[in-house]
Amino acid sequence: MRYLIDQFEVIASLAFPDQGWIFLKQDPHKLKKIYYKNFTQATLAGLQEEYDLTGLTQILDEKNTILIENNLNQETQLVNFYNPAEYKPNSFMGIPLRIEEEAPLFFIFDAAHKENFNAADQTLFEKIRDNTAIFVLNRLKAYSLLSTLKTQEKLLKLAVDLNSSKTIAQALEKFARVMAHQFEASRLTISLAKPNSNVAVIRKVIGQGDEFAENVEFPVDEGLTGWVISKKKPYVIEDLEKGEYFIPRYTKQEKTNYGFRSFLGVPLMVEERVFGALTLEHNLPYKYNNATLDEIKSWVQIFSSTFGRQSSEPAKSSDV
């Protein structure tokens, strides 16, 4: 962030704006303010944290090139990050900063004077922008590599801990606690399918309790968890309160989600045989998504391998 601000300041020193912003496009229609600076002594802008992506900023986003407007019509919808009664800019400059497929950033500058920004400087601004993008991208790659290495270390530790377990019950306990911490679950549940039946049983719960406690059985043809087991497929719901219909977690008799907003369920499988499901629930919406699902697969695979190995040993499988 410091580097971004430094480059923002470099451009400002060349462009002489009245005020400037760094915005992040956080969804198709919104800009989030991550930095603002007033380069004059006057009080110019009434600041908010978010703004609609409209007018010139929408054009900037669509064209993905530096945009300079030096004779703005006062009816132009710039963006509502100033109070029209106090200040109306006559010059605007926007610089998009896209880093691969990451959410784009925008450097926005404006000024009360007409012809404030020199179009002849655009090539220089483009070089600063491109160098900034390369620097940030390299930093992100470094952080990503470091994060990957740390994750691999955690996965290796989990594999060693699970393989040192004397029983499946011990392995299940260790796995549950690691997963609840790693993915910050308000509630984690591990359910195991009963052989040759249409029923599964909840074997481990960590976190918020409700009527579906350990040792409670439920049919696999009802609810989200049963669907994960019976269909052998993961299921992600970013917000349980969205949609017209209530979706039960275990049985048709459920009338509430107990305050849970996001849900992620993953089948536990050995080769093609499903033996249960891991479910993560959180009180906040959008806590879990497809990216979480991709991340969790390696963790689940380690436990499934341990389960498959130990369940083949009768003395140990009896402890489930």
XYZ file of C-alpha atoms in Angstrom:
320
model
C 0.000 0.000 0.000
C 2.836 2.397 0.794
C 4.317 1.866 -2.663
C 0.945 2.598 -4.315
C 0.605 5.830 -2.370
C 4.153 6.828 -3.282
C 3.430 6.380 -7.007
C 0.132 8.226 -6.578
C 2.081 11.116 -5.032
C 4.618 11.086 -7.885
C 1.846 11.490 -10.452
C 0.219 14.216 -8.364
C 3.497 16.137 -8.224
C 3.489 16.212 -12.022
C -0.223 16.815 -12.592
C -0.989 19.449 -9.908
C -4.529 18.272 -8.994
C -6.780 19.792 -6.349
C -7.635 16.382 -4.918
C -7.062 12.727 -5.620
C -8.285 9.258 -4.736
C -7.191 5.664 -4.990
C -10.260 3.522 -5.589
C -10.739 -0.245 -5.637
C -13.472 -1.716 -7.800
C -14.945 -4.232 -5.393
C -17.954 -5.299 -7.468
C -19.327 -4.412 -10.935
C -21.067 -1.270 -9.677
C -19.132 0.004 -6.659
C -15.873 1.806 -5.924
C -14.282 1.556 -2.498
C -12.084 4.446 -1.363
C -8.742 3.222 -0.048
C -6.898 6.560 -0.079
C -7.706 10.266 -0.437
C -5.620 13.420 -0.429
C -6.567 17.077 -0.687
C -3.742 18.989 -2.395
C -5.198 22.442 -1.636
C -6.004 24.353 1.521
C -9.719 24.411 0.734
C -12.304 21.986 2.058
C -13.439 20.304 -1.127
C -15.022 16.913 -0.687
C -17.500 15.245 1.557
C -15.910 11.829 1.871
C -17.637 8.464 1.881
C -16.189 4.973 1.898
C -18.024 3.727 -1.192
C -19.328 5.296 -4.391
C -21.293 4.148 -7.404
C -19.302 3.370 -10.533
C -20.881 5.896 -12.893
C -20.083 8.592 -15.415
C -16.414 9.130 -16.158
C -15.228 6.365 -13.845
C -17.466 3.902 -15.678
C -15.930 5.008 -18.991
C -12.478 4.682 -17.430
C -13.249 1.137 -16.316
C -14.660 0.100 -19.693
C -11.870 1.583 -21.827
C -9.065 0.599 -19.452
C -6.875 3.478 -20.597
C -5.856 6.815 -19.113
C -8.712 9.282 -19.416
C -8.135 13.056 -19.391
C -11.021 15.537 -19.617
C -10.057 19.199 -19.302
C -13.299 21.024 -20.119
C -16.026 19.280 -18.198
C -19.588 20.308 -18.738
C -20.969 21.124 -15.301
C -23.824 18.722 -15.954
C -21.364 15.856 -16.383
C -21.847 13.098 -13.848
C -18.286 12.808 -12.657
C -18.824 10.620 -9.623
C -20.544 11.597 -6.431
C -17.351 12.041 -4.400
C -17.748 15.772 -4.067
C -20.505 18.119 -2.979
C -21.743 19.933 -6.116
C -22.906 22.891 -4.026
C -19.341 23.516 -2.836
C -17.097 22.333 -5.627
C -17.439 21.466 -9.295
C -14.322 20.151 -11.048
C -13.564 21.310 -14.565
C -10.692 18.885 -15.156
C -10.522 15.126 -14.562
C -7.824 12.496 -14.959
C -8.285 8.792 -14.324
C -5.571 6.141 -14.440
C -6.648 2.467 -14.346
C -4.286 -0.010 -12.740
C -5.066 -3.644 -13.519
C -2.886 -6.421 -12.143
C -3.691 -9.551 -14.142
C -7.235 -10.516 -13.166
C -7.156 -8.873 -9.770
C -9.794 -6.268 -8.906
C -8.748 -3.070 -10.689
C -7.477 0.016 -8.916
C -8.004 3.565 -10.126
C -5.973 6.695 -9.484
C -8.430 9.594 -9.836
C -7.473 13.275 -9.880
C -9.543 16.396 -10.477
C -9.134 20.169 -10.415
C -11.320 23.241 -10.406
C -9.387 24.868 -13.279
C -9.943 24.020 -16.912
C -7.060 22.583 -18.934
C -5.398 21.500 -15.688
C -4.018 18.168 -16.933
C -1.528 18.036 -19.801
C -2.330 15.321 -22.322
C 1.325 15.421 -23.413
C 2.235 13.867 -20.054
C 0.078 10.815 -20.694
C 2.998 8.704 -21.957
C 4.912 9.412 -18.753
C 1.889 8.539 -16.619
C 1.510 5.291 -18.545
C 5.124 4.339 -17.740
C 4.574 5.057 -14.049
C 1.366 3.030 -14.125
C 3.002 0.068 -15.897
C 5.989 0.039 -13.545
C 3.634 0.187 -10.576
C 1.632 -2.767 -11.920
C 4.803 -4.842 -12.432
C 6.051 -4.069 -8.928
C 2.716 -4.913 -7.281
C 2.353 -8.092 -9.350
C 5.799 -9.305 -8.305
C 4.966 -8.577 -4.677
C 1.714 -10.510 -4.984
C 3.538 -13.461 -6.521
C 6.028 -13.412 -3.662
C 3.243 -13.307 -1.089
C 1.410 -16.084 -2.927
C 4.521 -18.280 -2.965
C 5.124 -17.649 0.728
C 1.480 -18.424 1.493
C 1.705 -21.628 -0.558
C 4.821 -22.756 1.286
C 3.186 -22.085 4.654
C 0.109 -24.029 3.579
C 2.264 -26.950 2.424
C 3.977 -26.986 5.814
C 0.588 -27.107 7.555
C -0.611 -29.912 5.265
C 2.535 -31.918 5.951
C 2.107 -31.458 9.690
C -1.531 -32.567 9.438
C -0.541 -35.693 7.493
C 2.092 -36.608 10.081
C -0.310 -36.013 12.988
C -3.107 -38.051 11.407
C -0.863 -40.933 10.422
C 0.474 -41.102 13.980
C -3.061 -41.546 15.353
C -3.727 -44.971 16.801
C -7.432 -44.947 15.985
C -9.781 -43.339 13.476
C -11.463 -41.522 16.354
C -8.171 -39.875 17.282
C -7.512 -38.916 13.665
C -11.023 -37.515 13.319
C -10.597 -35.422 16.476
C -7.289 -33.958 15.271
C -8.620 -33.279 11.785
C -11.745 -31.552 13.084
C -9.836 -29.174 15.343
C -7.327 -28.239 12.653
C -10.068 -27.568 10.095
C -12.220 -25.524 12.477
C -9.223 -23.293 13.193
C -7.866 -23.107 9.639
C -11.217 -22.119 8.098
C -12.559 -20.117 11.060
C -15.806 -22.064 11.294
C -18.613 -20.952 13.590
C -19.549 -24.629 13.494
C -17.731 -27.617 12.032
C -19.463 -30.955 11.658
C -18.144 -34.322 10.529
C -20.815 -36.843 9.638
C -20.210 -40.490 8.723
C -22.497 -42.601 6.554
C -23.798 -45.826 8.111
C -22.968 -48.798 5.855
C -25.809 -50.319 3.839
C -28.344 -47.732 4.934
C -29.875 -44.432 3.958
C -28.687 -42.807 7.176
C -25.648 -40.855 8.397
C -24.610 -39.990 11.927
C -22.977 -36.828 13.256
C -19.672 -37.903 14.796
C -18.001 -34.600 15.631
C -19.189 -31.054 16.264
C -16.959 -28.082 17.080
C -18.407 -24.658 17.723
C -21.991 -23.474 17.969
C -24.365 -26.158 19.190
C -27.973 -26.912 18.287
C -30.301 -29.908 18.231
C -28.051 -31.638 15.686
C -25.412 -32.735 18.166
C -22.962 -35.623 18.149
C -24.514 -39.082 17.610
C -27.670 -37.622 16.014
C -28.712 -39.547 12.902
C -30.271 -38.046 9.779
C -31.405 -39.336 6.358
C -29.060 -38.726 3.445
C -31.953 -37.942 1.096
C -32.894 -34.779 3.016
C -31.015 -31.558 3.657
C -27.720 -30.114 2.480
C -25.410 -32.509 4.327
C -27.274 -35.559 3.077
C -27.110 -34.199 -0.473
C -23.313 -33.863 -0.202
C -23.073 -37.511 0.885
C -25.612 -39.022 -1.513
C -24.476 -37.070 -4.574
C -20.765 -37.277 -3.721
C -20.444 -33.599 -4.572
C -19.462 -30.450 -2.654
C -22.013 -27.726 -2.001
C -21.408 -24.044 -1.274
C -24.020 -21.479 -0.262
C -22.612 -18.013 0.254
C -25.748 -16.700 1.955
C -28.382 -19.052 3.354
C -30.891 -16.220 3.660
C -30.883 -15.451 -0.031
C -33.524 -17.088 -2.173
C -37.206 -17.749 -1.785
C -37.029 -21.122 -0.049
C -35.643 -22.315 3.253
C -32.955 -24.992 2.814
C -32.554 -27.406 5.753
C -29.128 -28.667 6.739
C -30.157 -32.164 7.848
C -33.897 -32.942 7.810
C -37.153 -31.605 6.425
C -38.309 -30.950 9.986
C -35.868 -28.045 10.411
C -37.411 -24.578 10.616
C -34.287 -22.448 11.216
C -30.624 -22.146 10.283
C -29.742 -21.112 13.863
C -28.181 -17.878 12.661
C -25.785 -19.501 10.198
C -25.431 -17.552 6.965
C -22.788 -19.359 4.892
C -22.412 -23.099 4.310
C -19.777 -25.333 2.761
C -20.058 -29.102 2.550
C -17.467 -31.514 1.144
C -17.861 -35.288 0.709
C -15.332 -37.501 2.458
C -14.283 -40.205 0.026
C -11.848 -43.074 -0.371
C -11.382 -43.597 -4.089
C -15.003 -43.600 -5.343
C -16.595 -44.630 -2.044
C -18.147 -41.862 0.029
C -17.975 -42.420 3.797
C -19.187 -39.067 5.119
C -19.154 -35.300 4.870
C -17.347 -32.341 6.355
C -19.461 -29.215 6.736
C -18.354 -25.706 7.694
C -20.876 -23.064 8.721
C -20.391 -19.428 9.613
C -22.562 -16.699 11.087
C -21.386 -14.233 8.423
C -22.573 -14.392 4.800
C -19.985 -14.895 2.040
C -17.467 -16.416 4.441
C -17.184 -19.488 2.210
C -17.145 -19.573 -1.572
C -15.693 -21.551 -4.484
C -12.192 -20.337 -3.634
C -12.600 -21.835 -0.142
C -13.762 -25.055 -1.752
C -10.629 -25.254 -3.892
C -8.467 -24.614 -0.844
C -10.128 -27.215 1.345
C -9.743 -30.145 -1.059
C -6.107 -30.869 -0.167
C -6.915 -30.915 3.556
C -9.844 -33.292 3.052
C -7.786 -35.592 0.846
C -5.220 -36.100 3.613
C -7.909 -37.104 6.108
C -9.647 -39.357 3.580
C -6.395 -41.175 2.894
C -5.841 -41.700 6.618
C -9.403 -42.927 7.052
C -9.066 -45.329 4.147
C -5.838 -46.769 5.488
C -7.023 -47.146 9.068
C -10.534 -48.388 8.259
C -8.948 -51.361 6.528
C -7.589 -52.417 9.932
C -10.488 -53.939 11.952
C -8.964 -53.245 15.361
C -8.866 -49.547 14.592
C -12.089 -49.121 12.633
C -14.104 -50.319 15.616
C -13.162 -47.140 17.441
C -15.107 -44.820 15.092
